[in-house]
Coordinates of C-alpha atoms in Angstrom, one line a residue:
Chain A
M1 CA 45.4 34.3 114.5
K2 CA 47.5 33.6 111.3
Y3 CA 46.0 35.2 108.1
T4 CA 46.5 33.5 105.0
E5 CA 47.3 35.7 101.9
E6 CA 44.0 34.5 100.3
L7 CA 41.9 35.6 103.2
L8 CA 43.7 39.0 103.3
A9 CA 43.4 39.4 99.5
T10 CA 39.5 38.7 99.8
M11 CA 39.0 41.2 102.6
Y12 CA 41.0 43.9 100.7
Y13 CA 39.1 43.0 97.7
R14 CA 35.8 43.4 99.2
M15 CA 36.6 46.5 101.0
Y16 CA 37.5 48.1 97.6
Q17 CA 34.4 46.7 96.0
A18 CA 32.1 48.3 98.7
R19 CA 33.9 51.6 98.4
F20 CA 33.6 51.6 94.6
F21 CA 30.0 50.4 94.8
E22 CA 29.0 53.3 97.0
E23 CA 31.0 55.8 95.2
A24 CA 29.1 54.7 92.1
L25 CA 25.9 55.2 93.9
K26 CA 26.9 58.8 94.7
S27 CA 27.5 59.5 91.0
S28 CA 24.8 61.6 89.4
S29 CA 24.1 59.0 86.7
V30 CA 23.3 56.4 89.4
S31 CA 21.8 58.4 91.9
E32 CA 19.1 59.7 89.7
K33 CA 18.1 56.1 89.2
I34 CA 17.7 55.5 93.0
N35 CA 14.0 55.6 93.8
G36 CA 14.3 57.8 97.1
V37 CA 17.6 57.9 98.9
S38 CA 20.4 55.2 99.6
H39 CA 22.2 54.9 102.8
L40 CA 26.0 55.0 102.4
S41 CA 28.9 53.8 104.6
I42 CA 31.9 55.0 102.9
G43 CA 34.8 54.9 105.4
Q44 CA 32.9 51.9 107.3
E45 CA 34.2 49.2 105.3
A46 CA 36.6 47.6 107.5
T47 CA 33.8 46.9 110.0
A48 CA 31.4 45.2 107.6
V49 CA 34.2 43.2 106.1
G50 CA 36.2 42.3 109.2
A51 CA 32.9 41.1 110.8
C52 CA 31.4 39.1 108.0
M53 CA 34.8 37.5 107.1
A54 CA 34.9 36.2 110.7
M55 CA 31.8 34.2 110.4
N56 CA 31.3 30.7 109.3
E57 CA 29.8 30.1 105.8
D58 CA 26.8 28.7 107.2
D59 CA 26.1 31.4 109.8
K60 CA 23.4 33.8 109.4
I61 CA 23.8 37.6 108.9
V62 CA 21.2 40.4 109.7
M63 CA 22.2 43.7 108.4
S64 CA 21.5 47.2 109.4
F65 CA 20.1 49.8 106.8
R66 CA 23.5 51.1 106.1
N67 CA 24.0 47.9 104.4
H68 CA 26.0 47.7 101.0
A69 CA 29.3 47.1 102.5
Q70 CA 27.8 44.5 104.8
A71 CA 26.0 42.9 101.9
I72 CA 29.1 42.6 99.8
A73 CA 31.1 41.4 102.7
S74 CA 28.6 38.7 103.2
G75 CA 29.3 37.4 99.6
M76 CA 26.2 39.0 97.9
E77 CA 26.7 39.2 94.2
I78 CA 27.2 42.8 93.2
K79 CA 25.7 42.7 89.8
G80 CA 22.3 41.7 91.3
M81 CA 22.8 44.3 94.1
M82 CA 23.5 47.1 91.7
A83 CA 20.4 46.2 89.7
E84 CA 18.2 45.9 92.8
V85 CA 19.4 49.5 93.7
M86 CA 18.3 50.7 90.5
G87 CA 14.9 48.9 90.8
R88 CA 15.5 46.3 87.8
E89 CA 13.7 43.1 87.1
S90 CA 17.3 41.3 87.4
G91 CA 18.0 42.9 90.8
I92 CA 18.5 40.4 93.4
N93 CA 15.0 40.7 94.7
G94 CA 13.6 41.8 91.4
G95 CA 13.2 45.4 92.3
L96 CA 10.8 44.8 95.2
S97 CA 13.1 45.4 98.1
G98 CA 15.4 48.0 96.8
S99 CA 18.8 49.0 98.3
A100 CA 17.4 49.2 102.0
H101 CA 16.3 45.6 102.0
L102 CA 18.6 43.7 100.2
S103 CA 18.5 40.0 101.3
D104 CA 20.1 36.9 99.8
A105 CA 19.2 33.6 101.1
S106 CA 21.9 31.8 99.1
V107 CA 24.5 33.4 101.3
N108 CA 22.6 33.3 104.2
N109 CA 21.8 37.0 104.6
L110 CA 18.5 37.6 106.1
G111 CA 18.5 41.2 104.9
T112 CA 17.6 44.4 106.8
S113 CA 14.6 45.4 108.8
P114 CA 12.7 48.3 107.9
A115 CA 13.0 50.4 111.1
P116 CA 16.0 51.1 113.1
G117 CA 16.9 48.4 115.7
A118 CA 14.2 46.0 114.2
G119 CA 16.8 43.6 113.0
Y120 CA 18.1 42.8 116.5
P121 CA 15.1 40.4 117.4
I122 CA 15.3 38.9 113.9
A123 CA 18.8 38.0 114.7
C124 CA 17.9 36.6 118.1
G125 CA 15.2 34.4 116.2
A126 CA 17.8 33.2 113.8
A127 CA 20.1 32.4 116.7
L128 CA 17.3 30.6 118.5
T129 CA 16.9 28.3 115.3
Q130 CA 20.7 27.4 115.6
Q131 CA 20.5 26.8 119.2
K132 CA 17.3 24.5 119.0
Q133 CA 18.4 22.7 115.9
K134 CA 21.9 22.3 117.4
T135 CA 23.7 23.5 114.2
G136 CA 26.7 25.0 115.9
Q137 CA 26.3 27.9 113.8
A138 CA 26.0 31.6 115.0
V139 CA 24.3 34.8 113.8
L140 CA 26.0 38.0 113.2
C141 CA 23.8 41.1 113.5
F142 CA 24.8 44.7 112.5
G143 CA 23.4 47.9 114.1
G144 CA 24.5 51.6 114.0
D145 CA 24.7 53.7 117.2
G146 CA 21.5 55.4 116.5
T147 CA 19.7 51.9 117.1
L148 CA 21.1 51.7 120.5
D149 CA 18.3 54.3 121.5
E150 CA 15.7 51.9 120.4
G151 CA 13.9 49.9 123.2
L152 CA 14.5 46.8 120.8
F153 CA 18.2 46.9 121.5
G154 CA 17.8 46.5 125.3
E155 CA 14.8 43.9 124.9
S156 CA 16.9 41.8 122.4
L157 CA 20.1 41.9 124.7
N158 CA 18.0 40.9 127.5
L159 CA 16.3 38.0 125.6
A160 CA 19.7 36.8 123.9
A161 CA 21.4 36.9 127.4
L162 CA 18.6 34.8 129.2
W163 CA 18.5 32.3 126.5
K164 CA 22.2 32.3 125.9
L165 CA 21.6 32.7 122.2
P166 CA 24.5 32.3 119.7
V167 CA 24.5 36.0 118.3
I168 CA 27.1 38.6 118.0
F169 CA 25.9 42.2 117.8
V170 CA 28.4 44.4 115.9
I171 CA 27.6 48.0 116.7
E172 CA 29.0 50.1 113.9
N173 CA 29.4 53.2 116.1
N174 CA 30.0 56.2 113.6
F175 CA 29.3 58.6 116.4
F176 CA 26.3 60.0 114.6
S177 CA 22.5 59.3 114.7
G178 CA 21.5 60.9 111.5
A179 CA 22.8 64.3 112.1
T180 CA 22.8 64.2 115.9
A181 CA 26.3 63.3 117.6
I182 CA 26.3 60.6 119.9
E183 CA 26.8 62.4 123.2
H184 CA 23.5 64.1 122.4
H185 CA 21.6 61.0 121.6
F186 CA 23.0 58.2 123.8
A187 CA 23.1 58.6 127.6
P188 CA 25.1 55.5 128.9
K189 CA 28.8 55.9 129.5
S190 CA 29.6 53.6 126.6
V191 CA 28.2 50.7 124.4
A192 CA 30.0 48.2 126.7
A193 CA 28.5 49.8 129.8
L194 CA 25.1 49.4 128.3
A195 CA 25.8 45.6 127.3
A196 CA 27.1 45.1 130.8
A197 CA 23.9 46.0 132.3
Y198 CA 22.2 43.3 130.5
G199 CA 25.2 40.8 131.5
V200 CA 26.4 40.7 127.9
P201 CA 30.1 40.7 127.4
A202 CA 31.4 43.5 125.0
V203 CA 34.8 44.6 123.4
T204 CA 35.4 48.0 121.7
V205 CA 37.7 47.9 118.8
D206 CA 39.0 50.5 116.1
G207 CA 36.2 49.8 113.5
N208 CA 38.7 51.0 110.7
D209 CA 41.2 48.3 111.4
V210 CA 39.9 45.4 109.5
I211 CA 42.3 42.9 111.4
A212 CA 41.1 44.2 114.8
V213 CA 37.4 43.9 113.8
H214 CA 38.1 40.4 112.3
S215 CA 39.9 39.2 115.4
A216 CA 37.3 40.5 117.9
V217 CA 34.4 39.0 116.0
T218 CA 36.2 35.4 115.6
K219 CA 36.6 35.5 119.3
A220 CA 33.2 36.6 120.0
R221 CA 31.9 34.0 117.5
A222 CA 33.7 31.2 119.3
K223 CA 32.1 32.1 122.6
A224 CA 28.7 32.4 121.3
A225 CA 28.8 29.3 119.2
S226 CA 30.1 27.4 122.1
G227 CA 27.0 28.4 124.1
E228 CA 28.4 31.2 126.1
G229 CA 25.7 33.4 124.8
P230 CA 25.6 36.8 123.0
F231 CA 28.5 39.1 122.5
V232 CA 28.6 42.9 121.6
V233 CA 31.5 44.3 119.5
E234 CA 31.5 48.0 119.4
A235 CA 33.5 49.1 116.2
Q236 CA 34.2 52.7 116.4
T237 CA 34.3 54.1 112.6
Y238 CA 33.2 57.1 110.8
R239 CA 31.1 57.8 107.8
L240 CA 33.3 59.6 105.3
C241 CA 30.1 60.5 103.5
G242 CA 26.7 62.0 104.1
Y243 CA 24.0 60.1 106.1
D244 CA 22.5 59.2 102.6
T245 CA 22.6 60.4 99.0
N246 CA 20.7 63.5 100.0
D247 CA 22.8 64.6 103.1
L248 CA 24.4 68.1 103.0
Q249 CA 26.5 67.3 106.3
L250 CA 25.9 70.7 107.8
Y251 CA 26.2 69.3 111.3
R252 CA 29.9 68.5 111.3
S253 CA 33.1 70.2 110.7
V254 CA 35.4 69.8 107.7
D255 CA 38.3 69.5 110.2
E256 CA 36.6 66.5 111.8
Q257 CA 36.0 64.8 108.5
K258 CA 39.7 65.5 107.7
I259 CA 41.1 63.9 110.7
W260 CA 39.0 60.7 109.9
Q261 CA 40.0 60.8 106.2
Q262 CA 43.7 60.3 107.5
H263 CA 42.3 57.2 109.0
D264 CA 40.6 55.8 106.1
P265 CA 40.4 52.0 106.6
I266 CA 41.4 51.2 103.1
N267 CA 44.6 53.2 103.3
L268 CA 45.3 51.8 106.7
F269 CA 44.9 48.2 105.5
T270 CA 47.0 48.8 102.5
E271 CA 49.9 49.8 104.8
T272 CA 49.2 46.9 107.1
L273 CA 49.3 44.4 104.2
I274 CA 52.7 45.8 102.9
Q275 CA 54.3 46.2 106.3
D276 CA 53.0 43.5 108.5
Y277 CA 52.2 40.8 105.9
Q278 CA 54.8 41.7 103.2
M279 CA 52.2 41.6 100.4
D280 CA 53.3 42.8 97.1
Q281 CA 52.3 46.4 96.1
S282 CA 51.3 45.0 92.4
V283 CA 49.1 42.4 94.0
L284 CA 47.3 44.9 96.0
E285 CA 47.0 47.1 92.7
Q286 CA 45.7 44.1 90.7
L287 CA 43.1 43.5 93.4
K288 CA 42.0 47.0 93.4
E289 CA 41.7 47.1 89.6
N290 CA 39.7 43.9 89.8
A291 CA 37.2 45.5 92.2
T292 CA 36.9 48.5 90.0
R293 CA 36.1 46.2 87.0
S294 CA 33.7 44.3 88.9
V295 CA 31.8 47.5 90.0
N296 CA 31.9 48.8 86.3
D297 CA 30.6 45.4 85.2
A298 CA 27.7 45.7 87.8
L299 CA 26.9 49.1 86.4
D300 CA 26.9 47.9 82.8
Y301 CA 24.7 45.0 83.9
A302 CA 22.4 47.2 85.9
E303 CA 22.1 50.0 83.2
N304 CA 21.2 47.6 80.6
A305 CA 18.8 45.6 82.7
S306 CA 15.0 46.0 82.0
D307 CA 12.6 47.4 84.5
P308 CA 10.1 44.9 86.2
S309 CA 6.9 44.4 84.2
M310 CA 3.9 46.0 86.0
N311 CA 2.5 42.6 86.7
D312 CA 5.6 41.9 89.1
A313 CA 4.1 44.4 91.5
L314 CA 1.4 41.7 92.2
T315 CA 4.1 39.0 93.2
P316 CA 2.2 37.1 95.8
V317 CA 2.2 38.1 99.3
Y318 CA 1.3 34.7 100.8
A319 CA 3.1 31.6 100.7
K320 CA 1.0 28.8 99.5
Chain B
M1 CA -14.9 11.0 113.4
E2 CA -14.8 10.9 117.2
I3 CA -16.4 13.7 118.7
K4 CA -16.0 15.0 122.4
E5 CA -17.5 18.1 124.3
L6 CA -14.7 20.3 125.0
S7 CA -14.3 24.0 126.0
F8 CA -12.6 26.4 123.7
K9 CA -9.7 26.6 125.9
E10 CA -9.2 22.7 126.0
A11 CA -9.7 22.5 122.3
M12 CA -6.9 24.9 121.6
R13 CA -4.7 23.0 124.1
Q14 CA -5.4 19.9 122.2
A15 CA -4.5 21.7 118.8
L16 CA -1.1 22.9 120.4
Q17 CA -0.4 19.4 121.8
E18 CA -1.1 17.7 118.5
E19 CA 0.9 20.0 116.4
M20 CA 3.9 20.2 118.9
K21 CA 4.0 16.5 118.9
A22 CA 3.7 16.2 115.1
D23 CA 6.4 18.7 114.4
P24 CA 9.2 19.4 116.9
Q25 CA 10.0 22.6 115.2
V26 CA 6.9 24.0 116.5
V27 CA 7.9 26.0 119.6
V28 CA 5.5 27.7 121.8
M29 CA 6.6 30.9 123.7
G30 CA 4.9 33.5 125.9
Q31 CA 4.9 34.9 129.4
D32 CA 4.2 32.2 131.9
V33 CA 3.5 29.3 129.5
R34 CA 5.5 26.7 131.3
K35 CA 4.2 26.8 134.8
N36 CA 1.1 28.9 134.8
G37 CA -0.8 28.2 131.4
G38 CA 0.1 31.5 129.7
S39 CA -2.4 34.3 129.4
L40 CA -5.2 32.2 128.4
G41 CA -4.3 28.9 130.3
I42 CA -4.1 27.0 127.2
T43 CA -0.6 25.6 127.8
L44 CA -1.4 24.2 131.3
G45 CA -0.2 20.6 131.4
L46 CA 2.1 20.9 128.2
E47 CA 5.3 21.3 130.3
E48 CA 5.6 17.6 131.4
K49 CA 5.0 16.6 127.7
F50 CA 7.3 18.9 126.0
G51 CA 9.6 20.6 128.5
E52 CA 11.8 23.5 127.6
D53 CA 12.6 22.4 124.1
Q54 CA 9.3 23.4 122.7
L55 CA 7.7 25.5 125.5
M56 CA 9.6 28.7 126.3
D57 CA 8.8 31.4 128.9
T58 CA 9.5 34.8 127.6
P59 CA 10.2 38.2 129.3
S60 CA 7.6 40.8 128.9
S61 CA 9.1 42.0 125.9
E62 CA 6.6 41.9 123.0
Q63 CA 8.6 43.5 120.3
A64 CA 11.5 41.4 120.9
V65 CA 9.5 38.2 121.3
V66 CA 7.6 38.7 118.1
G67 CA 10.6 39.7 116.2
T68 CA 12.4 36.8 117.5
A69 CA 9.7 34.5 116.4
A70 CA 9.9 36.0 113.0
G71 CA 13.7 35.4 112.7
A72 CA 13.2 31.9 113.9
A73 CA 10.5 31.3 111.4
M74 CA 12.7 32.5 108.6
T75 CA 15.4 30.0 109.5
G76 CA 13.6 26.8 110.1
L77 CA 11.3 26.8 113.2
R78 CA 7.6 27.2 113.5
P79 CA 7.0 29.5 116.3
V80 CA 3.7 30.1 118.2
V81 CA 3.7 33.2 120.3
E82 CA 1.1 33.8 122.9
L83 CA 0.8 37.5 123.8
G84 CA -1.0 38.9 127.1
S85 CA -3.5 41.2 125.5
M86 CA -4.2 43.4 122.4
D87 CA -2.7 46.5 124.0
Q88 CA 0.6 44.4 124.5
A89 CA 0.3 43.1 120.9
L90 CA 0.1 46.7 119.7
L91 CA 3.7 47.2 121.1
A92 CA 4.8 44.5 118.7
F93 CA 2.7 45.7 115.8
G94 CA 5.8 46.8 113.8
E95 CA 7.6 43.4 114.2
L96 CA 4.4 41.9 112.7
A97 CA 3.7 44.5 110.1
H98 CA 7.2 44.5 108.6
G99 CA 9.3 41.9 110.5
A100 CA 7.0 39.1 109.8
A101 CA 4.7 40.2 107.0
R102 CA 7.0 41.6 104.2
P103 CA 10.0 39.4 103.9
F104 CA 8.1 36.9 101.7
Y105 CA 7.1 39.5 99.2
W106 CA 10.3 41.4 99.2
S107 CA 12.4 38.3 98.7
R108 CA 10.0 37.0 96.0
G109 CA 8.9 34.0 97.8
K110 CA 12.5 32.9 98.8
V111 CA 11.9 33.7 102.6
K112 CA 9.0 32.1 104.4
V113 CA 7.7 33.2 107.9
P114 CA 5.7 30.3 109.2
M115 CA 4.4 31.8 112.6
T116 CA 1.2 32.2 114.7
V117 CA 0.9 34.9 117.2
I118 CA -2.3 34.2 119.6
I119 CA -3.7 37.4 121.0
P120 CA -6.2 37.4 123.7
I121 CA -9.2 39.8 123.0
G122 CA -12.7 40.4 124.6
G123 CA -13.5 40.7 128.2
G124 CA -12.6 38.6 131.1
D125 CA -9.1 39.9 132.2
N126 CA -9.2 43.6 131.5
P127 CA -11.9 44.2 129.1
Q128 CA -10.5 47.6 128.4
N129 CA -7.5 46.2 126.9
G130 CA -9.3 43.7 125.0
Q131 CA -10.3 45.2 121.7
A132 CA -10.0 43.1 118.7
L133 CA -8.5 45.6 116.2
E134 CA -8.8 42.8 113.8
N135 CA -8.9 45.4 110.9
L136 CA -5.5 46.8 111.7
F137 CA -3.9 43.3 111.0
A138 CA -6.1 42.5 108.1
H139 CA -4.9 45.7 106.4
I140 CA -1.3 44.6 106.3
S141 CA -0.4 42.7 103.2
G142 CA 1.2 39.2 104.0
L143 CA -0.5 38.9 107.4
K144 CA -3.4 36.3 107.8
V145 CA -6.0 37.0 110.5
V146 CA -8.0 34.4 112.3
E147 CA -10.8 34.8 114.7
P148 CA -12.6 31.7 115.7
S149 CA -16.0 31.5 117.5
N150 CA -16.2 28.3 119.3
A151 CA -14.0 25.3 120.5
A152 CA -14.2 23.3 117.2
Q153 CA -13.2 26.3 115.2
G154 CA -10.5 27.1 117.9
K155 CA -8.9 23.9 117.4
G156 CA -9.2 23.1 113.6
L157 CA -8.1 26.9 112.7
L158 CA -5.1 26.8 115.2
K159 CA -3.9 23.7 113.6
A160 CA -4.3 25.2 110.3
A161 CA -2.5 28.4 111.4
I162 CA 0.6 26.4 112.8
R163 CA 0.8 24.5 109.6
D164 CA 0.5 27.6 107.5
D165 CA 3.7 29.0 106.0
N166 CA 2.7 32.6 106.6
P167 CA 2.5 34.6 109.8
V168 CA -1.0 34.2 111.2
V169 CA -2.7 36.5 113.8
F170 CA -5.0 34.3 115.9
L171 CA -7.5 36.3 117.8
V172 CA -9.0 34.4 121.0
N173 CA -11.8 36.0 122.7
R174 CA -11.6 35.4 126.5
D175 CA -15.4 35.5 126.7
L176 CA -15.6 32.3 124.7
L177 CA -12.9 30.4 126.4
N178 CA -14.9 28.3 128.8
I179 CA -17.8 27.6 126.6
K180 CA -18.1 23.9 125.6
S181 CA -19.1 22.4 122.4
Q182 CA -18.5 19.3 120.3
V183 CA -15.1 19.0 118.9
P184 CA -13.6 16.4 116.6
V185 CA -10.7 14.8 118.6
E186 CA -8.8 13.2 115.8
D187 CA -5.3 14.5 114.9
S188 CA -6.4 15.0 111.3
Y189 CA -9.1 17.3 112.0
I190 CA -8.3 20.8 110.4
L191 CA -10.1 23.9 109.3
P192 CA -8.5 25.4 106.2
L193 CA -7.7 29.1 106.5
G194 CA -9.3 31.5 104.0
K195 CA -12.7 29.7 103.8
S196 CA -15.8 31.3 105.0
Y197 CA -18.3 28.9 106.8
T198 CA -22.1 28.9 106.5
E199 CA -23.2 28.5 110.1
R200 CA -27.0 28.4 109.3
K201 CA -28.9 28.3 106.0
G202 CA -31.7 30.8 105.1
G203 CA -33.2 32.7 102.4
S204 CA -34.6 36.0 104.0
V205 CA -31.5 37.8 104.9
T206 CA -27.6 37.3 104.9
I207 CA -25.9 38.1 108.2
V208 CA -22.0 38.2 108.0
T209 CA -20.5 37.9 111.4
W210 CA -17.3 36.3 113.3
G211 CA -15.7 36.0 116.6
A212 CA -17.9 36.5 119.8
A213 CA -20.6 38.3 117.9
L214 CA -21.5 35.0 116.2
V215 CA -22.9 33.9 119.4
S216 CA -25.4 36.9 119.5
V217 CA -26.3 36.5 115.8
L218 CA -27.1 32.7 116.4
E219 CA -29.3 33.4 119.2
A220 CA -31.1 36.2 117.1
A221 CA -31.5 33.7 114.1
V222 CA -33.4 31.2 116.5
V223 CA -35.8 33.9 117.3
L224 CA -36.2 35.4 113.9
E225 CA -37.0 31.8 112.5
Q226 CA -39.9 31.6 114.9
D227 CA -41.2 34.7 113.3
G228 CA -40.5 33.2 109.8
V229 CA -37.5 35.1 108.8
R230 CA -34.8 32.7 107.7
A231 CA -31.3 34.2 108.3
E232 CA -28.3 32.8 106.5
V233 CA -25.4 33.2 108.7
I234 CA -21.8 33.4 107.3
N235 CA -18.7 33.4 109.5
P236 CA -15.6 34.1 107.5
M237 CA -13.5 32.9 110.3
T238 CA -10.4 34.1 108.5
L239 CA -10.5 37.8 108.0
A240 CA -7.5 38.1 105.8
P241 CA -7.5 36.8 103.2
L242 CA -11.3 37.3 103.1
D243 CA -13.3 34.5 101.5
M244 CA -16.0 36.7 99.8
D245 CA -17.5 34.2 97.5
P246 CA -20.0 32.4 99.8
I247 CA -21.1 36.1 100.8
F248 CA -21.8 37.0 97.2
Q249 CA -23.7 33.7 96.5
S250 CA -25.8 34.4 99.7
V251 CA -26.6 38.0 99.0
K252 CA -27.7 37.0 95.5
K253 CA -30.1 34.6 97.1
T254 CA -31.3 36.9 99.9
G255 CA -31.0 40.4 98.5
H256 CA -30.4 41.7 102.2
L257 CA -27.0 41.9 103.8
L258 CA -26.5 42.7 107.6
I259 CA -22.9 42.8 108.8
V260 CA -22.4 42.4 112.5
H261 CA -19.2 42.8 114.3
D262 CA -18.0 43.9 118.0
E263 CA -15.2 46.0 116.7
N264 CA -15.6 49.7 116.1
K265 CA -17.6 50.6 113.0
T266 CA -15.3 53.1 111.5
G267 CA -12.8 51.6 109.4
G268 CA -13.7 48.2 110.5
M269 CA -14.0 44.9 108.7
G270 CA -17.6 45.4 108.0
A271 CA -16.7 48.3 105.8
E272 CA -14.5 46.2 103.8
I273 CA -17.1 43.6 103.3
S274 CA -19.9 46.1 102.6
A275 CA -17.7 47.8 99.9
S276 CA -16.6 44.5 98.3
V277 CA -20.5 43.6 97.8
A278 CA -21.3 47.2 96.6
E279 CA -18.5 47.0 94.1
S280 CA -19.6 43.5 92.8
P281 CA -22.2 42.6 90.4
V282 CA -24.2 41.3 93.3
F283 CA -25.2 44.8 94.0
D284 CA -27.9 44.4 91.5
Y285 CA -29.5 41.9 93.7
L286 CA -29.7 44.2 96.8
E287 CA -33.3 45.0 97.8
A288 CA -32.2 47.4 100.4
P289 CA -29.1 49.2 101.4
I290 CA -26.4 47.1 103.3
F291 CA -26.5 47.6 106.9
R292 CA -23.7 47.4 109.5
L293 CA -24.3 46.7 113.3
C294 CA -20.9 47.2 115.2
G295 CA -19.2 48.3 118.2
L296 CA -19.5 51.9 119.2
D297 CA -16.8 54.2 118.0
V298 CA -15.1 54.7 121.4
P299 CA -12.3 53.0 123.4
M300 CA -13.5 50.2 125.6
P301 CA -14.8 51.4 128.8
Y302 CA -14.3 49.6 132.2
S303 CA -17.6 49.3 134.0
K304 CA -19.5 46.1 133.3
G305 CA -22.8 47.8 132.3
L306 CA -20.8 50.2 129.9
E307 CA -18.8 47.2 128.4
D308 CA -22.2 45.4 127.6
V309 CA -23.6 48.5 125.6
M310 CA -20.5 48.5 123.5
T311 CA -21.2 45.6 121.4
P312 CA -24.3 44.4 119.4
K313 CA -26.6 41.9 121.4
A314 CA -29.3 39.4 120.0
E315 CA -32.1 41.9 120.5
D316 CA -30.1 44.4 118.4
V317 CA -29.5 41.9 115.7
I318 CA -33.1 41.2 115.5
Q319 CA -34.1 44.8 115.3
S320 CA -31.5 45.4 112.6
V321 CA -32.9 42.5 110.6
Y322 CA -36.4 44.0 110.8
D323 CA -35.3 47.5 109.9
L324 CA -33.4 46.0 106.9
L325 CA -36.4 43.9 105.8
G326 CA -38.7 47.0 106.3
V327 CA -40.9 45.1 109.0
D328 CA -42.4 47.1 111.8

């Protein structure tokens, strides 16, 4: 596939936005405003951006709970995201959903389910709507390797395969479920082997290579949307940060982390853009600067936003 | 309005058929719903009329099916899921409690989840898997819980549940399925959710009850009336959100409140209703302590005789009313 400079620039910009957004969350001034913890995905930006940018504008997206990069990649507006993470009234959901349950119907983002793997059937349902209404659209569903252990993953693959639903499951395999390494939590030989047991085709890609992810999800989307049924894309990646803002990371070696730091998706993409796509270093610098500025603007916006009024807790629970 | 005698099962089938015809986004899904009528037999005959587009067989994957219904509801369909039993529904509890019930609140009303989940309760199939557990669902903010007692209610409430823009848990008692009663046959017949219904007027005692327990209560009310005790029987029909006002008004009039339900007493809906009355100004009108007549606090046993002692019968209701009124 031919990549336009505009698409490449957007991918690069969003990867940096995601990186800076989460680095901001790690800073003490912001983390003290997070009520609870926030799940970070520093180092996994290529998977989120590559996958989301491979989808059509009217496709639906269901996120995993490691979702900030996915949300930014889906086109969610970061001022509202930052304000939501800080629990502000002007947050994207008025401070009711927080970091873990960001959602934005205006960019077809259905959000994140509250339990690991619980989003898989939600994505199947959104795909069922596309199929029944013959919209030609597909659904992108993110999940981490930890959610492969949930019964819902198998149930959802089975259902999606039986009904030939237009859904692409992108598994962000960062090799850890919490603090447990994949060989200790996942018995199948591979993600693809598990998918194959349900008759669902799967590919494995370097999740830190945004072009590889984009290309794999583009092909998967074409198949799913044309009626061939679900597709699994396993993107192998790595968290270059703790599980959440409280994680001490005692369960993995510094050496292992160093190896992956050499494979940082943003650095890889910078090299690719210069070497393979002859993009100008100064253009890339500018995009990086724009991303920095957008996150700083979002921080200013959120810091200065007001808290919800106490009455907002009584937002209706029923639709009229 | 034209009236016909229909069984509960036939009335529900009529409701499904009318709503599926009126709105092609209504999709009914469950195990064996296409060829075998589903777990309650209510979808028999719908296959020829609607085919696969609106009638979908599902695998036995309650979590995925309920979650799928929620995802479909968020994006434009109006799914009706039929599950096999309450114990199977428990497997899908999470998808109901958070997948379906929360997005509306968390999104500040931007995401609606219009879906209905029909769950069989009561005896008939495997009574020991048929507890109503209505209170579990009523406890979840954002879920509506409906429990009809007869064919007309089954039809009118199911139509309202399907048209409702919220996730609705619709509890159907197998023991009532073949009981026939008068049902309006017009398409326009509907019973609004969240409205209590006064089944019988009276001034001596207020009895609040629902589901299959209503049958025993109405039987008792006839006997009591012969003895000069006039029971006012109120059936909330919708357990969440609960319409308390008619109950308050009735207690104000009678000064006596008996709550009867088949479900376990501890933490049951009777406790909620009792507390609501005790906390309200109506408390001052009570002439005797509130009385709850409920199922025993044990899992449902298998043997028929044991099943029968689990839930209140008409004679228990009569005795409770006399105890409450201080009559020997």
